[in-house]
Amino acid sequence: MGEAHGTERNTGGRPLPSYYGDRAGPAGRGAGQQPGEASGAPPALRVRGLRKRFGEQEAVAGIDLELPAGHFAGLVGPNGAGKTTTLSMVTGLLRPDEGLVEIVGRDVWSDPVGVKSRIGVLPEGLRLFERLSGRELLTFTGRLRGLPVRDVDLRATQLLDVLDLSAAQHKLVVDYSTGMRKKIGLAAALLHNPEVLFLDEPFEGVDPVSAQVIRGVLERYTATGGTVVFSSHVMELVESLCDWVAVMAAGRIVAHGPLAEVRGEAGTLQDAFLSLVGADRRSAGDLDWLGGGPK
Ligand SMILES: Nc1ncnc2c1ncn2[C@@H]1O[C@H](COP(=O)(O)OP(=O)(O)OP(=O)(O)O)[C@@H](O)[C@H]1O
C-alpha cells in the first residue's frame, strides 16, 4: 500500500477540509462559485426512473432527481413514503427493479467499487461491529477503505475528538448509547473523506448536545465542497440545515429543488410539507372517546 498521507484519490476521497489540519480546502471550487457547482462537474446525484416494489407494495414508484454537488440536501416524507428504500437503492445496498443512479457521474450498479469509494453512508438500523471499541471500529473501517495506518490513526483521533467520543474510544460499541452509535457511525462514514454523504435519519434518538455536534461536523463538511443527503421527519431541522429539499409521498417525489422554491408561498417548510403530502386535510377524526374528563 502506498504512502498516501496528504493525498486523496487513492483513498477515493476528495481533498480534506480544513478541520482535518493542514489539508487543502474545497475541491474544485473557484472564487464566487457555489459549492460544488464547478463548470462541467457532474451532479452529486442523478436518479432516473428509479423503482422498487415489494410484492404488491410499490415502495418507490419511478423517481427522478438531480442534485448538484456541494449542497446540504434533505429528503423528507411521511412514514412509509419510500425514503429508506430510495437511499438504500441510491447507495448500492438494495437493487432497484428499474432505473438509473449515478453518483458524481458514476453508475452505482455498473461501477459499485468506484462509487462506494466516493460515498459515505449512515444507514438505517446502523449495524455495527458491536464487539469492537469505537477506535477499533474506525481503524478497521479505515483499513478496509485502503487508508494507510498513519492516516487512519490521525483521522480517527480527530473525528473522535470533534464528535466528543475520545473518552469512550476504548469502550465496546455494544455499550454505546444511541447518540454515541450515530456519532461513531458518522465518523466511520466520514473517515475516507467521501464526496457525497448519505445519512438515514442521522438525528433520530440523538440528544440536543450530540445533535449540535453532528450538525457542526456536517456544516463544515458541506462548507468545504462535500454533499450531504439526509432523510428526516423533523422539518425545522431540515429547514435550518438544508439549502435543497426533496419531498417524497407514496413512493413519488412531489417536490424538489432549492429550499426557498419548495417552501414557496408557505410560511414554513412544515406548512409546505403538510400541504404537499395532503396531511393538512387530515384531522384526528372521530376519537371523541379519547381524553380526560367524565367517562
Ligand atoms: N423489505 C421490505 N419488504 C416489504 N415492504 C417493505 C420493505 N421495505 C420497505 N417496505 C415498504 O415500502 C414502503 C416504503 O418504506 P420505507 O422504509 O422506504 O419508507 P420511509 O419513508 O423510510 O418510512 P419511515 O419514515 O417510516 O422510515 C413502506 O410501505 C414499507 O412497508
Tab-separated table of N, CA, C and O in Angstrom, residues 43 45-51 62-66 98-102 256:
chain	number	residue	atom	x	y	z
A	43	PRO	N	-23.388	16.089	-11.579
A	43	PRO	CA	-24.142	16.265	-10.331
A	43	PRO	C	-23.699	15.243	-9.284
A	43	PRO	O	-23.214	14.162	-9.636
A	45	LEU	N	-25.653	13.648	-7.448
A	45	LEU	CA	-26.594	12.525	-7.543
A	45	LEU	C	-27.526	12.746	-8.726
A	45	LEU	O	-28.071	13.834	-8.899
A	46	ARG	N	-27.664	11.701	-9.515
A	46	ARG	CA	-28.606	11.751	-10.639
A	46	ARG	C	-29.409	10.458	-10.629
A	46	ARG	O	-28.831	9.368	-10.660
A	47	VAL	N	-30.711	10.588	-10.541
A	47	VAL	CA	-31.598	9.422	-10.470
A	47	VAL	C	-32.620	9.533	-11.593
A	47	VAL	O	-33.213	10.597	-11.792
A	48	ARG	N	-32.803	8.441	-12.323
A	48	ARG	CA	-33.795	8.433	-13.402
A	48	ARG	C	-34.652	7.175	-13.317
A	48	ARG	O	-34.125	6.062	-13.331
A	49	GLY	N	-35.954	7.370	-13.230
A	49	GLY	CA	-36.909	6.244	-13.310
A	49	GLY	C	-36.688	5.160	-12.270
A	49	GLY	O	-36.904	3.976	-12.550
A	50	LEU	N	-36.293	5.554	-11.056
A	50	LEU	CA	-35.970	4.563	-10.022
A	50	LEU	C	-37.250	3.969	-9.434
A	50	LEU	O	-38.163	4.700	-9.024
A	51	ARG	N	-37.261	2.653	-9.363
A	51	ARG	CA	-38.500	1.956	-8.997
A	51	ARG	C	-38.189	0.728	-8.146
A	51	ARG	O	-37.226	0.014	-8.421
A	62	GLY	N	-40.863	5.085	-9.380
A	62	GLY	CA	-40.314	5.735	-10.574
A	62	GLY	C	-39.971	7.188	-10.293
A	62	GLY	O	-40.742	8.088	-10.632
A	63	ILE	N	-38.822	7.418	-9.659
A	63	ILE	CA	-38.482	8.802	-9.298
A	63	ILE	C	-37.288	9.319	-10.093
A	63	ILE	O	-36.401	8.562	-10.495
A	64	ASP	N	-37.296	10.614	-10.321
A	64	ASP	CA	-36.203	11.332	-10.987
A	64	ASP	C	-35.708	12.415	-10.035
A	64	ASP	O	-36.517	13.106	-9.417
A	65	LEU	N	-34.389	12.551	-9.951
A	65	LEU	CA	-33.790	13.573	-9.080
A	65	LEU	C	-32.471	14.007	-9.668
A	65	LEU	O	-31.762	13.191	-10.269
A	66	GLU	N	-32.125	15.247	-9.485
A	66	GLU	CA	-30.775	15.687	-9.852
A	66	GLU	C	-30.301	16.687	-8.797
A	66	GLU	O	-30.926	17.725	-8.595
A	98	GLU	N	-36.009	-1.105	-11.461
A	98	GLU	CA	-35.735	-0.335	-12.688
A	98	GLU	C	-35.060	0.963	-12.298
A	98	GLU	O	-35.228	1.429	-11.169
A	99	GLY	N	-34.390	1.553	-13.273
A	99	GLY	CA	-33.889	2.915	-13.065
A	99	GLY	C	-32.380	3.022	-13.048
A	99	GLY	O	-31.657	2.026	-13.007
A	100	LEU	N	-31.945	4.274	-13.095
A	100	LEU	CA	-30.520	4.579	-13.138
A	100	LEU	C	-30.152	5.460	-11.942
A	100	LEU	O	-30.908	6.354	-11.576
A	101	VAL	N	-29.016	5.154	-11.341
A	101	VAL	CA	-28.487	6.014	-10.273
A	101	VAL	C	-27.028	6.301	-10.585
A	101	VAL	O	-26.232	5.374	-10.769
A	102	GLU	N	-26.696	7.581	-10.669
A	102	GLU	CA	-25.295	7.972	-10.853
A	102	GLU	C	-24.877	8.864	-9.689
A	102	GLU	O	-25.616	9.772	-9.297
A	256	HIS	N	-39.096	19.002	-5.476
A	256	HIS	CA	-37.680	19.022	-5.126
A	256	HIS	C	-37.018	20.239	-5.731
A	256	HIS	O	-37.481	20.792	-6.727
